[in-house]
Structures are given as C-alpha cells and as structure tokens.
PDB file of C-alpha atoms in Angstrom:
ATOM      1  CA  MET A 297      -3.487 -19.389  15.925  1.00 94.00           C
ATOM      2  CA  ARG A 298      -1.146 -16.561  15.030  1.00 97.00           C
ATOM      3  CA  VAL A 299       0.126 -16.462  11.451  1.00 98.00           C
ATOM      4  CA  ARG A 300       3.084 -14.375  10.303  1.00 98.00           C
ATOM      5  CA  LEU A 301       2.760 -12.810   6.856  1.00 98.00           C
ATOM      6  CA  ASP A 302       5.677 -11.472   4.818  1.00 98.00           C
ATOM      7  CA  LEU A 303       4.564  -9.086   2.108  1.00 97.00           C
ATOM      8  CA  ALA A 304       5.665  -6.498  -0.414  1.00 98.00           C
ATOM      9  CA  TYR A 305       3.773  -3.765  -2.210  1.00 98.00           C
ATOM     10  CA  ASP A 306       4.033  -0.907  -4.642  1.00 97.00           C
ATOM     11  CA  GLY A 307       2.540   1.964  -2.664  1.00 97.00           C
ATOM     12  CA  THR A 308       1.691   4.140  -5.671  1.00 95.00           C
ATOM     13  CA  ALA A 309      -2.036   3.407  -5.731  1.00 95.00           C
ATOM     14  CA  PHE A 310      -2.464   2.867  -1.980  1.00 96.00           C
ATOM     15  CA  ALA A 311      -3.475   5.573   0.502  1.00 96.00           C
ATOM     16  CA  GLY A 312      -0.966   4.187   2.995  1.00 96.00           C
ATOM     17  CA  TRP A 313      -1.166   1.124   5.189  1.00 97.00           C
ATOM     18  CA  ALA A 314      -3.980   1.920   7.616  1.00 95.00           C
ATOM     19  CA  ALA A 315      -7.554   1.088   6.624  1.00 95.00           C
ATOM     20  CA  GLN A 316      -9.650   4.191   5.901  1.00 94.00           C
ATOM     21  CA  PRO A 317     -13.278   4.339   4.757  1.00 94.00           C
ATOM     22  CA  GLY A 318     -13.598   4.934   1.035  1.00 93.00           C
ATOM     23  CA  LEU A 319      -9.868   4.671   0.347  1.00 96.00           C
ATOM     24  CA  ARG A 320      -7.790   1.856  -1.097  1.00 97.00           C
ATOM     25  CA  THR A 321      -5.201   0.960   1.548  1.00 97.00           C
ATOM     26  CA  VAL A 322      -2.845  -1.978   2.009  1.00 98.00           C
ATOM     27  CA  GLU A 323      -4.495  -3.039   5.248  1.00 98.00           C
ATOM     28  CA  GLY A 324      -7.966  -2.753   3.774  1.00 97.00           C
ATOM     29  CA  VAL A 325      -7.171  -4.770   0.651  1.00 98.00           C
ATOM     30  CA  LEU A 326      -5.237  -7.446   2.527  1.00 98.00           C
ATOM     31  CA  ALA A 327      -7.821  -7.814   5.299  1.00 98.00           C
ATOM     32  CA  ASP A 328     -10.610  -8.224   2.740  1.00 98.00           C
ATOM     33  CA  ALA A 329      -8.582 -10.822   0.819  1.00 98.00           C
ATOM     34  CA  LEU A 330      -7.817 -12.784   3.993  1.00 98.00           C
ATOM     35  CA  ALA A 331     -11.454 -12.690   5.074  1.00 98.00           C
ATOM     36  CA  THR A 332     -12.466 -14.028   1.658  1.00 97.00           C
ATOM     37  CA  VAL A 333      -9.993 -16.900   1.791  1.00 97.00           C
ATOM     38  CA  LEU A 334     -10.377 -17.757   5.482  1.00 97.00           C
ATOM     39  CA  ARG A 335     -14.145 -17.167   5.523  1.00 96.00           C
ATOM     40  CA  GLU A 336     -13.920 -15.246   8.785  1.00 96.00           C
ATOM     41  CA  PRO A 337     -13.171 -11.605   9.673  1.00 96.00           C
ATOM     42  CA  VAL A 338      -9.559 -10.777  10.515  1.00 96.00           C
ATOM     43  CA  ARG A 339      -7.582  -8.040  12.209  1.00 97.00           C
ATOM     44  CA  LEU A 340      -4.045  -7.276  11.046  1.00 98.00           C
ATOM     45  CA  THR A 341      -1.077  -6.004  13.057  1.00 97.00           C
ATOM     46  CA  VAL A 342       1.827  -4.583  11.055  1.00 97.00           C
ATOM     47  CA  ALA A 343       5.491  -3.911  11.784  1.00 96.00           C
ATOM     48  CA  GLY A 344       5.545  -0.447  10.218  1.00 93.00           C
ATOM     49  CA  ARG A 345       2.619   1.666   9.076  1.00 93.00           C
ATOM     50  CA  THR A 346       3.744   3.214   5.808  1.00 95.00           C
ATOM     51  CA  ASP A 347       2.415   6.535   4.508  1.00 93.00           C
ATOM     52  CA  SER A 348       0.494   7.052   1.294  1.00 95.00           C
ATOM     53  CA  GLY A 349       2.708   6.346  -1.721  1.00 96.00           C
ATOM     54  CA  VAL A 350       5.496   4.628   0.254  1.00 97.00           C
ATOM     55  CA  HIS A 351       6.583   1.153  -0.874  1.00 98.00           C
ATOM     56  CA  ALA A 352       7.590  -1.996   1.010  1.00 98.00           C
ATOM     57  CA  ALA A 353       9.954  -4.718  -0.129  1.00 98.00           C
ATOM     58  CA  ALA A 354       9.830  -6.634   3.159  1.00 97.00           C
ATOM     59  CA  GLN A 355       6.865  -5.714   5.341  1.00 98.00           C
ATOM     60  CA  VAL A 356       5.759  -8.026   8.160  1.00 98.00           C
ATOM     61  CA  ALA A 357       2.275  -8.455   9.624  1.00 98.00           C
ATOM     62  CA  HIS A 358       0.454 -10.975  11.747  1.00 98.00           C
ATOM     63  CA  VAL A 359      -3.121 -12.164  11.913  1.00 98.00           C
ATOM     64  CA  ASP A 360      -4.892 -14.375  14.438  1.00 97.00           C
ATOM     65  CA  VAL A 361      -7.101 -17.041  12.841  1.00 97.00           C
ATOM     66  CA  SER A 362      -9.184 -19.868  14.191  1.00 97.00           C
ATOM     67  CA  ARG A 363      -7.650 -23.325  13.963  1.00 96.00           C
ATOM     68  CA  SER A 364     -10.662 -24.579  12.016  1.00 96.00           C
ATOM     69  CA  ALA A 365     -10.196 -21.888   9.354  1.00 96.00           C
ATOM     70  CA  TRP A 366      -6.492 -22.720   9.093  1.00 96.00           C
ATOM     71  CA  GLU A 367      -7.037 -26.450   8.785  1.00 95.00           C
ATOM     72  CA  ARG A 368      -9.687 -26.217   6.082  1.00 95.00           C
ATOM     73  CA  LEU A 369      -7.493 -24.086   3.778  1.00 96.00           C
ATOM     74  CA  PRO A 370      -6.103 -27.059   1.759  1.00 95.00           C
ATOM     75  CA  GLY A 371      -9.599 -28.391   1.044  1.00 91.00           C
ATOM     76  CA  ARG A 372      -9.233 -31.799  -0.599  1.00 90.00           C
ATOM     77  CA  SER A 373      -5.638 -31.212  -1.660  1.00 91.00           C
ATOM     78  CA  ASP A 374      -2.566 -32.472   0.161  1.00 92.00           C
ATOM     79  CA  ARG A 375      -0.987 -29.005   0.351  1.00 94.00           C
ATOM     80  CA  ALA A 376       0.079 -27.486   3.656  1.00 96.00           C
ATOM     81  CA  PRO A 377      -2.278 -24.741   4.921  1.00 96.00           C
ATOM     82  CA  GLN A 378       0.330 -22.032   4.411  1.00 96.00           C
ATOM     83  CA  ALA A 379       0.888 -23.039   0.782  1.00 97.00           C
ATOM     84  CA  ALA A 380      -2.852 -23.078   0.140  1.00 97.00           C
ATOM     85  CA  LEU A 381      -3.202 -19.648   1.755  1.00 97.00           C
ATOM     86  CA  LEU A 382      -0.517 -18.117  -0.463  1.00 97.00           C
ATOM     87  CA  THR A 383      -1.981 -19.569  -3.659  1.00 96.00           C
ATOM     88  CA  ARG A 384      -5.521 -18.472  -2.898  1.00 96.00           C
ATOM     89  CA  LEU A 385      -4.459 -15.024  -1.709  1.00 97.00           C
ATOM     90  CA  ALA A 386      -2.530 -14.464  -4.946  1.00 96.00           C
ATOM     91  CA  GLY A 387      -5.683 -15.089  -6.962  1.00 95.00           C
ATOM     92  CA  VAL A 388      -7.902 -12.863  -4.808  1.00 97.00           C
ATOM     93  CA  LEU A 389      -5.364 -10.007  -4.796  1.00 97.00           C
ATOM     94  CA  ALA A 390      -4.885 -10.212  -8.577  1.00 95.00           C
ATOM     95  CA  ARG A 391      -8.641  -9.945  -9.112  1.00 94.00           C
ATOM     96  CA  GLU A 392      -8.841  -6.988  -6.718  1.00 95.00           C
ATOM     97  CA  ALA A 393      -6.037  -5.174  -8.544  1.00 93.00           C
ATOM     98  CA  ALA A 394      -7.724  -5.718 -11.910  1.00 91.00           C
ATOM     99  CA  ALA A 395     -11.074  -4.503 -10.571  1.00 90.00           C
ATOM    100  CA  SER A 396      -9.460  -1.438  -8.968  1.00 86.00           C
ATOM    101  CA  SER A 397      -7.310  -0.471 -11.953  1.00 77.00           C
ATOM    102  CA  GLY A 398      -9.839   1.854 -13.540  1.00 63.00           C
ATOM    103  CA  SER A 399     -11.300   3.468 -10.443  1.00 57.00           C
ATOM    104  CA  HIS A 400      -7.939   4.028  -8.731  1.00 52.00           C
ATOM    105  CA  GLY A 401      -5.829   5.088 -11.697  1.00 51.00           C
ATOM    106  CA  LEU A 402      -3.639   1.991 -11.795  1.00 53.00           C
ATOM    107  CA  GLY A 403      -3.740   1.760 -15.555  1.00 60.00           C
ATOM    108  CA  THR A 404      -3.894  -1.617 -17.233  1.00 63.00           C
ATOM    109  CA  VAL A 405      -2.848  -4.323 -14.788  1.00 67.00           C
ATOM    110  CA  PRO A 406      -1.086  -7.367 -16.302  1.00 76.00           C
ATOM    111  CA  ARG A 407      -3.189 -10.497 -16.060  1.00 77.00           C
ATOM    112  CA  GLY A 408      -2.695 -12.284 -12.745  1.00 73.00           C
ATOM    113  CA  ALA A 409      -0.577  -9.470 -11.247  1.00 87.00           C
ATOM    114  CA  SER A 410      -1.135  -7.325  -8.175  1.00 94.00           C
ATOM    115  CA  ASP A 411       0.586  -4.374  -6.532  1.00 95.00           C
ATOM    116  CA  LEU A 412       0.384  -6.283  -3.232  1.00 97.00           C
ATOM    117  CA  VAL A 413       2.108  -9.662  -2.850  1.00 98.00           C
ATOM    118  CA  VAL A 414       2.097 -11.974   0.160  1.00 98.00           C
ATOM    119  CA  ALA A 415       5.388 -13.803  -0.239  1.00 97.00           C
ATOM    120  CA  GLY A 416       5.328 -15.888   2.927  1.00 97.00           C
ATOM    121  CA  ALA A 417       2.894 -17.256   5.511  1.00 97.00           C
ATOM    122  CA  ARG A 418       3.680 -19.461   8.474  1.00 96.00           C
ATOM    123  CA  THR A 419       2.512 -20.128  11.984  1.00 96.00           C
ATOM    124  CA  ALA A 420       4.267 -17.684  14.273  1.00 97.00           C
ATOM    125  CA  PRO A 421       6.439 -18.819  17.189  1.00 96.00           C
ATOM    126  CA  PRO A 422       5.145 -18.189  20.733  1.00 95.00           C
ATOM    127  CA  GLY A 423       5.310 -14.542  21.775  1.00 95.00           C
ATOM    128  CA  PHE A 424       5.594 -13.180  18.237  1.00 97.00           C
ATOM    129  CA  ASP A 425       4.048  -9.764  17.595  1.00 97.00           C
ATOM    130  CA  ALA A 426       4.755  -8.154  14.224  1.00 97.00           C
ATOM    131  CA  ARG A 427       4.831  -4.673  15.762  1.00 95.00           C
ATOM    132  CA  PHE A 428       6.073  -5.025  19.323  1.00 95.00           C
ATOM    133  CA  SER A 429       8.582  -7.857  18.791  1.00 97.00           C
ATOM    134  CA  ALA A 430      10.462  -5.926  16.103  1.00 96.00           C
ATOM    135  CA  LEU A 431      13.920  -4.658  17.036  1.00 95.00           C
ATOM    136  CA  GLU A 432      14.362  -2.226  14.163  1.00 95.00           C
ATOM    137  CA  ARG A 433      13.111  -1.104  10.763  1.00 97.00           C
ATOM    138  CA  ARG A 434      15.277  -0.228   7.758  1.00 98.00           C
ATOM    139  CA  TYR A 435      14.213   2.165   5.006  1.00 98.00           C
ATOM    140  CA  VAL A 436      15.990   3.263   1.821  1.00 98.00           C
ATOM    141  CA  TYR A 437      15.267   6.451  -0.123  1.00 98.00           C
ATOM    142  CA  ARG A 438      16.500   6.567  -3.749  1.00 97.00           C
ATOM    143  CA  ILE A 439      17.326   9.695  -5.788  1.00 96.00           C
ATOM    144  CA  ALA A 440      18.531  10.190  -9.370  1.00 95.00           C
ATOM    145  CA  ASP A 441      20.358  13.534  -9.608  1.00 94.00           C
ATOM    146  CA  GLY A 442      21.974  15.439 -12.476  1.00 88.00           C
ATOM    147  CA  ALA A 443      25.273  14.729 -14.168  1.00 66.00           C
ATOM    148  CA  GLY A 444      28.344  16.056 -12.343  1.00 57.00           C
ATOM    149  CA  GLU A 445      31.741  17.021 -13.736  1.00 54.00           C
ATOM    150  CA  GLY A 446      33.461  13.883 -14.982  1.00 55.00           C
ATOM    151  CA  ARG A 447      30.528  11.728 -13.949  1.00 61.00           C
ATOM    152  CA  ALA A 448      27.534  10.505 -15.877  1.00 60.00           C
ATOM    153  CA  ALA A 449      24.156  10.721 -14.221  1.00 63.00           C
ATOM    154  CA  ALA A 450      22.466   7.511 -13.147  1.00 68.00           C
ATOM    155  CA  PRO A 451      20.206   6.286 -15.947  1.00 72.00           C
ATOM    156  CA  ARG A 452      16.687   7.528 -15.358  1.00 85.00           C
ATOM    157  CA  ASP A 453      14.890   4.252 -15.791  1.00 88.00           C
ATOM    158  CA  PRO A 454      11.240   4.996 -16.634  1.00 91.00           C
ATOM    159  CA  ALA A 455      10.281   1.599 -15.217  1.00 90.00           C
ATOM    160  CA  ARG A 456      11.459   2.845 -11.780  1.00 92.00           C
ATOM    161  CA  ARG A 457      10.067   6.364 -11.948  1.00 93.00           C
ATOM    162  CA  GLY A 458       7.549   5.435  -9.259  1.00 95.00           C
ATOM    163  CA  GLN A 459      10.313   4.333  -6.841  1.00 96.00           C
ATOM    164  CA  VAL A 460      13.071   6.902  -7.481  1.00 96.00           C
ATOM    165  CA  LEU A 461      12.949  10.689  -6.989  1.00 97.00           C
ATOM    166  CA  TRP A 462      14.364  12.592  -9.957  1.00 95.00           C
ATOM    167  CA  VAL A 463      16.066  15.937  -9.240  1.00 95.00           C
ATOM    168  CA  PRO A 464      17.914  18.111 -11.783  1.00 92.00           C
ATOM    169  CA  ASP A 465      20.627  19.212  -9.338  1.00 90.00           C
ATOM    170  CA  VAL A 466      24.038  17.647  -8.855  1.00 93.00           C
ATOM    171  CA  LEU A 467      23.891  16.624  -5.195  1.00 95.00           C
ATOM    172  CA  ASP A 468      26.829  17.179  -2.844  1.00 96.00           C
ATOM    173  CA  VAL A 469      26.764  13.726  -1.265  1.00 96.00           C
ATOM    174  CA  ASP A 470      29.786  14.393   0.966  1.00 96.00           C
ATOM    175  CA  ALA A 471      28.012  17.355   2.570  1.00 97.00           C
ATOM    176  CA  MET A 472      24.836  15.304   2.961  1.00 98.00           C
ATOM    177  CA  ALA A 473      26.784  12.518   4.697  1.00 98.00           C
ATOM    178  CA  ALA A 474      28.469  14.985   7.051  1.00 97.00           C
ATOM    179  CA  SER A 475      25.135  16.592   7.927  1.00 97.00           C
ATOM    180  CA  ALA A 476      23.724  13.261   9.119  1.00 97.00           C
ATOM    181  CA  ALA A 477      26.248  12.609  11.913  1.00 95.00           C
ATOM    182  CA  PRO A 478      24.607  14.810  14.622  1.00 96.00           C
ATOM    183  CA  LEU A 479      21.285  13.022  14.133  1.00 96.00           C
ATOM    184  CA  LEU A 480      22.504   9.575  15.168  1.00 96.00           C
ATOM    185  CA  GLY A 481      21.520   8.232  18.579  1.00 95.00           C
ATOM    186  CA  GLU A 482      18.547   8.967  20.809  1.00 94.00           C
ATOM    187  CA  HIS A 483      17.002  12.415  20.367  1.00 94.00           C
ATOM    188  CA  ASP A 484      13.728  14.260  20.404  1.00 93.00           C
ATOM    189  CA  PHE A 485      12.925  14.435  16.674  1.00 93.00           C
ATOM    190  CA  LEU A 486      10.058  16.933  16.994  1.00 92.00           C
ATOM    191  CA  SER A 487      11.573  19.032  14.193  1.00 92.00           C
ATOM    192  CA  TYR A 488      11.412  15.947  11.958  1.00 94.00           C
ATOM    193  CA  CYS A 489       8.042  14.476  12.967  1.00 91.00           C
ATOM    194  CA  LYS A 490       4.402  15.331  12.649  1.00 83.00           C
ATOM    195  CA  PRO A 491       3.438  14.658  16.286  1.00 79.00           C
ATOM    196  CA  ARG A 492       0.312  12.778  17.220  1.00 78.00           C
ATOM    197  CA  GLU A 493      -1.579  13.493  20.407  1.00 76.00           C
ATOM    198  CA  GLY A 494      -0.202  11.454  23.294  1.00 71.00           C
ATOM    199  CA  ALA A 495       2.780  10.145  21.269  1.00 76.00           C
ATOM    200  CA  THR A 496       6.435  10.839  21.943  1.00 81.00           C
ATOM    201  CA  THR A 497       8.782  12.123  19.244  1.00 87.00           C
ATOM    202  CA  ILE A 498      11.853  10.602  20.918  1.00 89.00           C
ATOM    203  CA  ARG A 499      13.520   8.003  18.702  1.00 91.00           C
ATOM    204  CA  THR A 500      16.878   6.223  18.434  1.00 92.00           C
ATOM    205  CA  LEU A 501      18.532   6.457  15.033  1.00 96.00           C
ATOM    206  CA  LYS A 502      20.995   3.586  14.612  1.00 96.00           C
ATOM    207  CA  ARG A 503      22.042   4.342  11.044  1.00 97.00           C
ATOM    208  CA  LEU A 504      21.727   7.330   8.726  1.00 97.00           C
ATOM    209  CA  ASP A 505      23.917   6.908   5.639  1.00 97.00           C
ATOM    210  CA  TRP A 506      23.927   9.113   2.548  1.00 98.00           C
ATOM    211  CA  ARG A 507      25.966   7.623  -0.296  1.00 96.00           C
ATOM    212  CA  ARG A 508      26.248   7.368  -4.042  1.00 94.00           C
ATOM    213  CA  GLU A 509      25.896   3.740  -5.058  1.00 93.00           C
ATOM    214  CA  LEU A 510      28.800   2.431  -7.131  1.00 90.00           C
ATOM    215  CA  ASP A 511      27.372  -0.873  -8.301  1.00 91.00           C
ATOM    216  CA  GLY A 512      24.336  -3.102  -8.221  1.00 92.00           C
ATOM    217  CA  PRO A 513      20.805  -2.203  -9.357  1.00 91.00           C
ATOM    218  CA  ASP A 514      21.091   1.258  -7.738  1.00 93.00           C
ATOM    219  CA  ALA A 515      24.440   2.160  -9.366  1.00 92.00           C
ATOM    220  CA  GLY A 516      24.707   5.926  -9.782  1.00 91.00           C
ATOM    221  CA  LEU A 517      21.765   6.706  -7.530  1.00 94.00           C
ATOM    222  CA  VAL A 518      22.082   8.720  -4.331  1.00 95.00           C
ATOM    223  CA  THR A 519      20.553   6.744  -1.475  1.00 97.00           C
ATOM    224  CA  LEU A 520      19.754   7.295   2.167  1.00 98.00           C
ATOM    225  CA  THR A 521      19.669   4.194   4.352  1.00 98.00           C
ATOM    226  CA  VAL A 522      18.067   4.802   7.725  1.00 97.00           C
ATOM    227  CA  VAL A 523      17.609   2.343  10.587  1.00 98.00           C
ATOM    228  CA  ALA A 524      15.813   2.935  13.890  1.00 95.00           C
ATOM    229  CA  ASP A 525      13.883   1.088  16.556  1.00 90.00           C
ATOM    230  CA  ALA A 526      10.768   2.859  15.247  1.00 89.00           C
ATOM    231  CA  PHE A 527       9.807   6.016  13.363  1.00 91.00           C
ATOM    232  CA  CYS A 528       7.192   8.681  13.959  1.00 87.00           C
ATOM    233  CA  HIS A 529       4.900  10.135  11.313  1.00 86.00           C
ATOM    234  CA  SER A 530       6.774  11.479   8.234  1.00 90.00           C
ATOM    235  CA  MET A 531      10.116  11.224  10.061  1.00 94.00           C
ATOM    236  CA  VAL A 532      12.085   9.425   7.341  1.00 96.00           C
ATOM    237  CA  ARG A 533      10.873  11.726   4.579  1.00 96.00           C
ATOM    238  CA  SER A 534      11.747  14.748   6.749  1.00 96.00           C
ATOM    239  CA  LEU A 535      15.269  13.386   7.203  1.00 97.00           C
ATOM    240  CA  VAL A 536      15.459  13.085   3.415  1.00 98.00           C
ATOM    241  CA  GLY A 537      14.128  16.620   2.976  1.00 97.00           C
ATOM    242  CA  ALA A 538      16.784  18.058   5.269  1.00 97.00           C
ATOM    243  CA  GLY A 539      19.525  16.126   3.505  1.00 97.00           C
ATOM    244  CA  LEU A 540      18.337  17.301   0.112  1.00 97.00           C
ATOM    245  CA  ALA A 541      18.435  20.933   1.259  1.00 97.00           C
ATOM    246  CA  VAL A 542      22.106  20.432   2.123  1.00 97.00           C
ATOM    247  CA  GLY A 543      22.933  18.477  -1.024  1.00 97.00           C
ATOM    248  CA  GLN A 544      21.359  21.129  -3.246  1.00 96.00           C
ATOM    249  CA  GLY A 545      23.301  23.905  -1.493  1.00 96.00           C
ATOM    250  CA  ARG A 546      20.255  25.587  -0.023  1.00 96.00           C
ATOM    251  CA  ARG A 547      21.414  24.925   3.557  1.00 96.00           C
ATOM    252  CA  PRO A 548      24.811  24.391   5.241  1.00 97.00           C
ATOM    253  CA  ALA A 549      25.835  20.951   6.476  1.00 97.00           C
ATOM    254  CA  SER A 550      25.259  22.123  10.068  1.00 97.00           C
ATOM    255  CA  TRP A 551      21.572  22.871   9.463  1.00 96.00           C
ATOM    256  CA  PRO A 552      20.031  19.408  10.077  1.00 96.00           C
ATOM    257  CA  GLY A 553      21.768  19.247  13.476  1.00 96.00           C
ATOM    258  CA  ASP A 554      20.705  22.785  14.354  1.00 95.00           C
ATOM    259  CA  LEU A 555      17.161  21.921  13.356  1.00 94.00           C
ATOM    260  CA  LEU A 556      17.225  18.840  15.597  1.00 95.00           C
ATOM    261  CA  ALA A 557      18.450  20.901  18.559  1.00 94.00           C
ATOM    262  CA  ALA A 558      15.645  23.454  18.065  1.00 91.00           C
ATOM    263  CA  ARG A 559      12.984  20.784  18.813  1.00 89.00           C
ATOM    264  CA  SER A 560      10.290  22.914  17.210  1.00 85.00           C
ATOM    265  CA  ARG A 561       7.654  22.640  14.508  1.00 82.00           C
ATOM    266  CA  ASP A 562       8.455  26.245  13.499  1.00 82.00           C
ATOM    267  CA  GLY A 563      10.634  25.935  10.438  1.00 80.00           C
ATOM    268  CA  ALA A 564      10.445  22.138  10.608  1.00 84.00           C
ATOM    269  CA  ALA A 565      12.302  19.981   8.115  1.00 87.00           C
ATOM    270  CA  PRO A 566      10.760  19.806   4.632  1.00 92.00           C
ATOM    271  CA  VAL A 567       9.072  16.512   3.777  1.00 95.00           C
ATOM    272  CA  ALA A 568      10.361  14.741   0.657  1.00 97.00           C
ATOM    273  CA  PRO A 569       7.913  13.084  -1.765  1.00 97.00           C
ATOM    274  CA  PRO A 570       6.842   9.584  -0.692  1.00 97.00           C
ATOM    275  CA  HIS A 571       7.541   7.601  -3.867  1.00 97.00           C
ATOM    276  CA  GLY A 572      11.326   7.407  -3.374  1.00 97.00           C
ATOM    277  CA  LEU A 573      10.945   5.605  -0.037  1.00 98.00           C
ATOM    278  CA  THR A 574      10.862   1.831   0.497  1.00 98.00           C
ATOM    279  CA  LEU A 575      10.677  -0.231   3.683  1.00 98.00           C
ATOM    280  CA  GLU A 576      13.490  -2.717   3.060  1.00 98.00           C
ATOM    281  CA  ALA A 577      13.651  -4.855   6.210  1.00 98.00           C
ATOM    282  CA  VAL A 578      12.227  -5.508   9.668  1.00 98.00           C
ATOM    283  CA  SER A 579      14.412  -7.430  12.109  1.00 97.00           C
ATOM    284  CA  TYR A 580      13.391  -9.572  15.075  1.00 98.00           C
ATOM    285  CA  PRO A 581      15.285 -11.248  17.933  1.00 97.00           C
ATOM    286  CA  PRO A 582      15.666 -15.046  18.204  1.00 96.00           C
ATOM    287  CA  ASP A 583      12.401 -16.885  18.867  1.00 95.00           C
ATOM    288  CA  ALA A 584      13.218 -17.373  22.549  1.00 95.00           C
ATOM    289  CA  GLU A 585      13.418 -13.593  23.013  1.00 95.00           C
ATOM    290  CA  LEU A 586      10.310 -12.550  21.063  1.00 94.00           C
ATOM    291  CA  GLU A 587       7.963 -12.365  24.032  1.00 94.00           C
ATOM    292  CA  VAL A 588      10.437 -10.473  26.229  1.00 94.00           C
ATOM    293  CA  GLN A 589      11.045  -7.929  23.460  1.00 94.00           C
ATOM    294  CA  ALA A 590       7.312  -7.501  22.877  1.00 94.00           C
ATOM    295  CA  GLU A 591       6.629  -6.910  26.577  1.00 92.00           C
ATOM    296  CA  ARG A 592       9.483  -4.421  26.789  1.00 89.00           C
ATOM    297  CA  ALA A 593       8.125  -2.481  23.825  1.00 86.00           C
ATOM    298  CA  ARG A 594       4.583  -2.513  25.211  1.00 82.00           C
ATOM    299  CA  VAL A 595       5.792  -1.017  28.504  1.00 78.00           C
ATOM    300  CA  VAL A 596       7.588   1.804  26.707  1.00 71.00           C
ATOM    301  CA  ARG A 597       4.607   2.561  24.522  1.00 61.00           C
ATOM    302  CA  SER A 598       2.100   2.456  27.383  1.00 53.00           C
ATOM    303  CA  LEU A 599       3.910   5.292  29.210  1.00 46.00           C
ATOM    304  CA  PRO A 600       2.444   8.819  28.938  1.00 40.00           C
ATOM    305  CA  GLY A 601       3.352  10.045  25.480  1.00 37.00           C
ATOM    306  CA  GLY A 602       4.435   6.540  24.502  1.00 39.00           C
ATOM    307  CA  ASP A 603       5.612   5.436  21.096  1.00 42.00           C
ATOM    308  CA  CYS A 604       3.073   5.890  18.299  1.00 39.00           C
ATOM    309  CA  GLY A 605       4.344   2.753  16.554  1.00 37.00           C
ATOM    310  CA  CYS A 606       4.791   4.403  13.166  1.00 37.00           C
TER     311      CYS A 606
END
C-alpha cells in the first residue's frame, strides 16, 4: 500500500531532509518514527528535499507499507488506520524531540511538542508519487528590513527570528521586482545552482515575485515567492541572494539577468541564509493524471544530465 503523508517542520535543528549518518535529519527522524509505529522498516520519497535550516509548511512524502502493518494500526480501537497512525506518530515524534533537545541544541521543548508534525495521512490514489507526480513547488523567503522614510519597519518578532532574515538596510523592493523579470521561464540556472554530477541545471521558473506585504501575518516584511517545476541545489537561496544585492544597492537591477546569461560558477550568485526560506506548497494534477505526470517526469529525469529532483 502507498500512503501519502502531509507534514510540516521547523528546519532549525535539522541537517536538511536527506538522511545522513550521525546527523539529525527530517527523513531520518520520520523514517525511524514510522518504523517504530508500523513495526517494519520504511523508505520515504519526498516532494522536495530541503537544505539544512530550511522550513516546510506543506511538505509531501509517500511511504509504501504492507497491508498487514496498515490494518493492525488501530489495535483494538475502532479508529481508522490513518487516524491511529497520526496519533501514534505524534507521540513518538514528541518523545524524539524531547530526547534530542539537549544533544542538538533545541533548548527546552514544550511537553508533547515536536519540530516535525505529520498533519495528514491517507492511502494514495493509483499512480501517486510524491516526487514525480508533483507539478510544481512554491517557496517563500521572508525578510525584515530597516525603516524607510515615512514608513515604519516591520516589527521584528523574536518568536519568528528563526523564520525571518533580519537586515539593517532599507531594501529597494521596486528594483528587486524589476530584476526578477529576466529570470522567468526556462533557462540554464548554472549561475544560481550548485551542480551535482550528472544533473541538469535547466529549470522553468513560473513565478518570481518580490513584494512588500501590506497586510496579514507578514505585513511589513519583504517577501520573495518563487514557483517552479523543480529546483536544483541552493537555487532558491541564490535567487534571494541576487535580489538582496540589488535591493541593498550593491548591484544594478540588470545584474541578476546578466548573471543568468553568463551560465558560470565564476562569480555565481551569493547564497542567502537558509532560515528565511519555507516550502509553502506542492501541487499535483487530478488523480486521473497522476500516473501520466509521474511517467513524464521520470523520462525527463532519466535523460543524460536529468533533473536532480531537488
């Protein structure tokens, strides 16, 4: 059986998504928790592999489990398997967070809380693949800048210091927005990616919006919303770094486009800190199109230099 998991996490104390020996990672913690609850080893597939320190508000993963393990989840209760899985995972993850708080610098963890939450679990429709069936990923980067003439700075909420980059400068958001236009569409983003052997750096940017938020929980903050079919390693944070260089007046608005055209790692875009970045959404086609989309993506990524899936 394939089970879809919807999850969120604070990436501060995680060394990224991918499991690594001796490091606390989202994949490692979640796989161990699932194995404990299901009483069988598991292998996770994720929609977007986030870097160390990057957060997720709406990550998607899938796991294949035996039918016997799924059916025994409720035990003697009358709960549905998915409800039993969520309840038991919450307990295991809370205990893990408490046990890890000292050794991983988490500080005191509130009783019953975890920095990784599985918010949803359900049997996946036929053809669903968390990675290959995805149509696009959406990230948001949040920045609190200085106070401008006639404008108060966004309140620097200490409770959000781990999710918002603080800069002393007054950012020129109009120049940042103008600098983003040449980057939209399909391009070779070598100047904005840390390439991996055998992986292409060609991506299709569908949205790249710099703006100052006027209302809502992010009122006053400068945000970058970026949407693409997929991203390569450190690409989003490099896009942020280039935009910041423009907004702080260190580079002209034409520089990000010139950098893209250079297609070179010499003088590559600076990489912004990870903590301001959050994966906000992963979108999928209708159920009837999941398998076709997954096969299409697999073909593209099996070509020489195919997509790295980051």
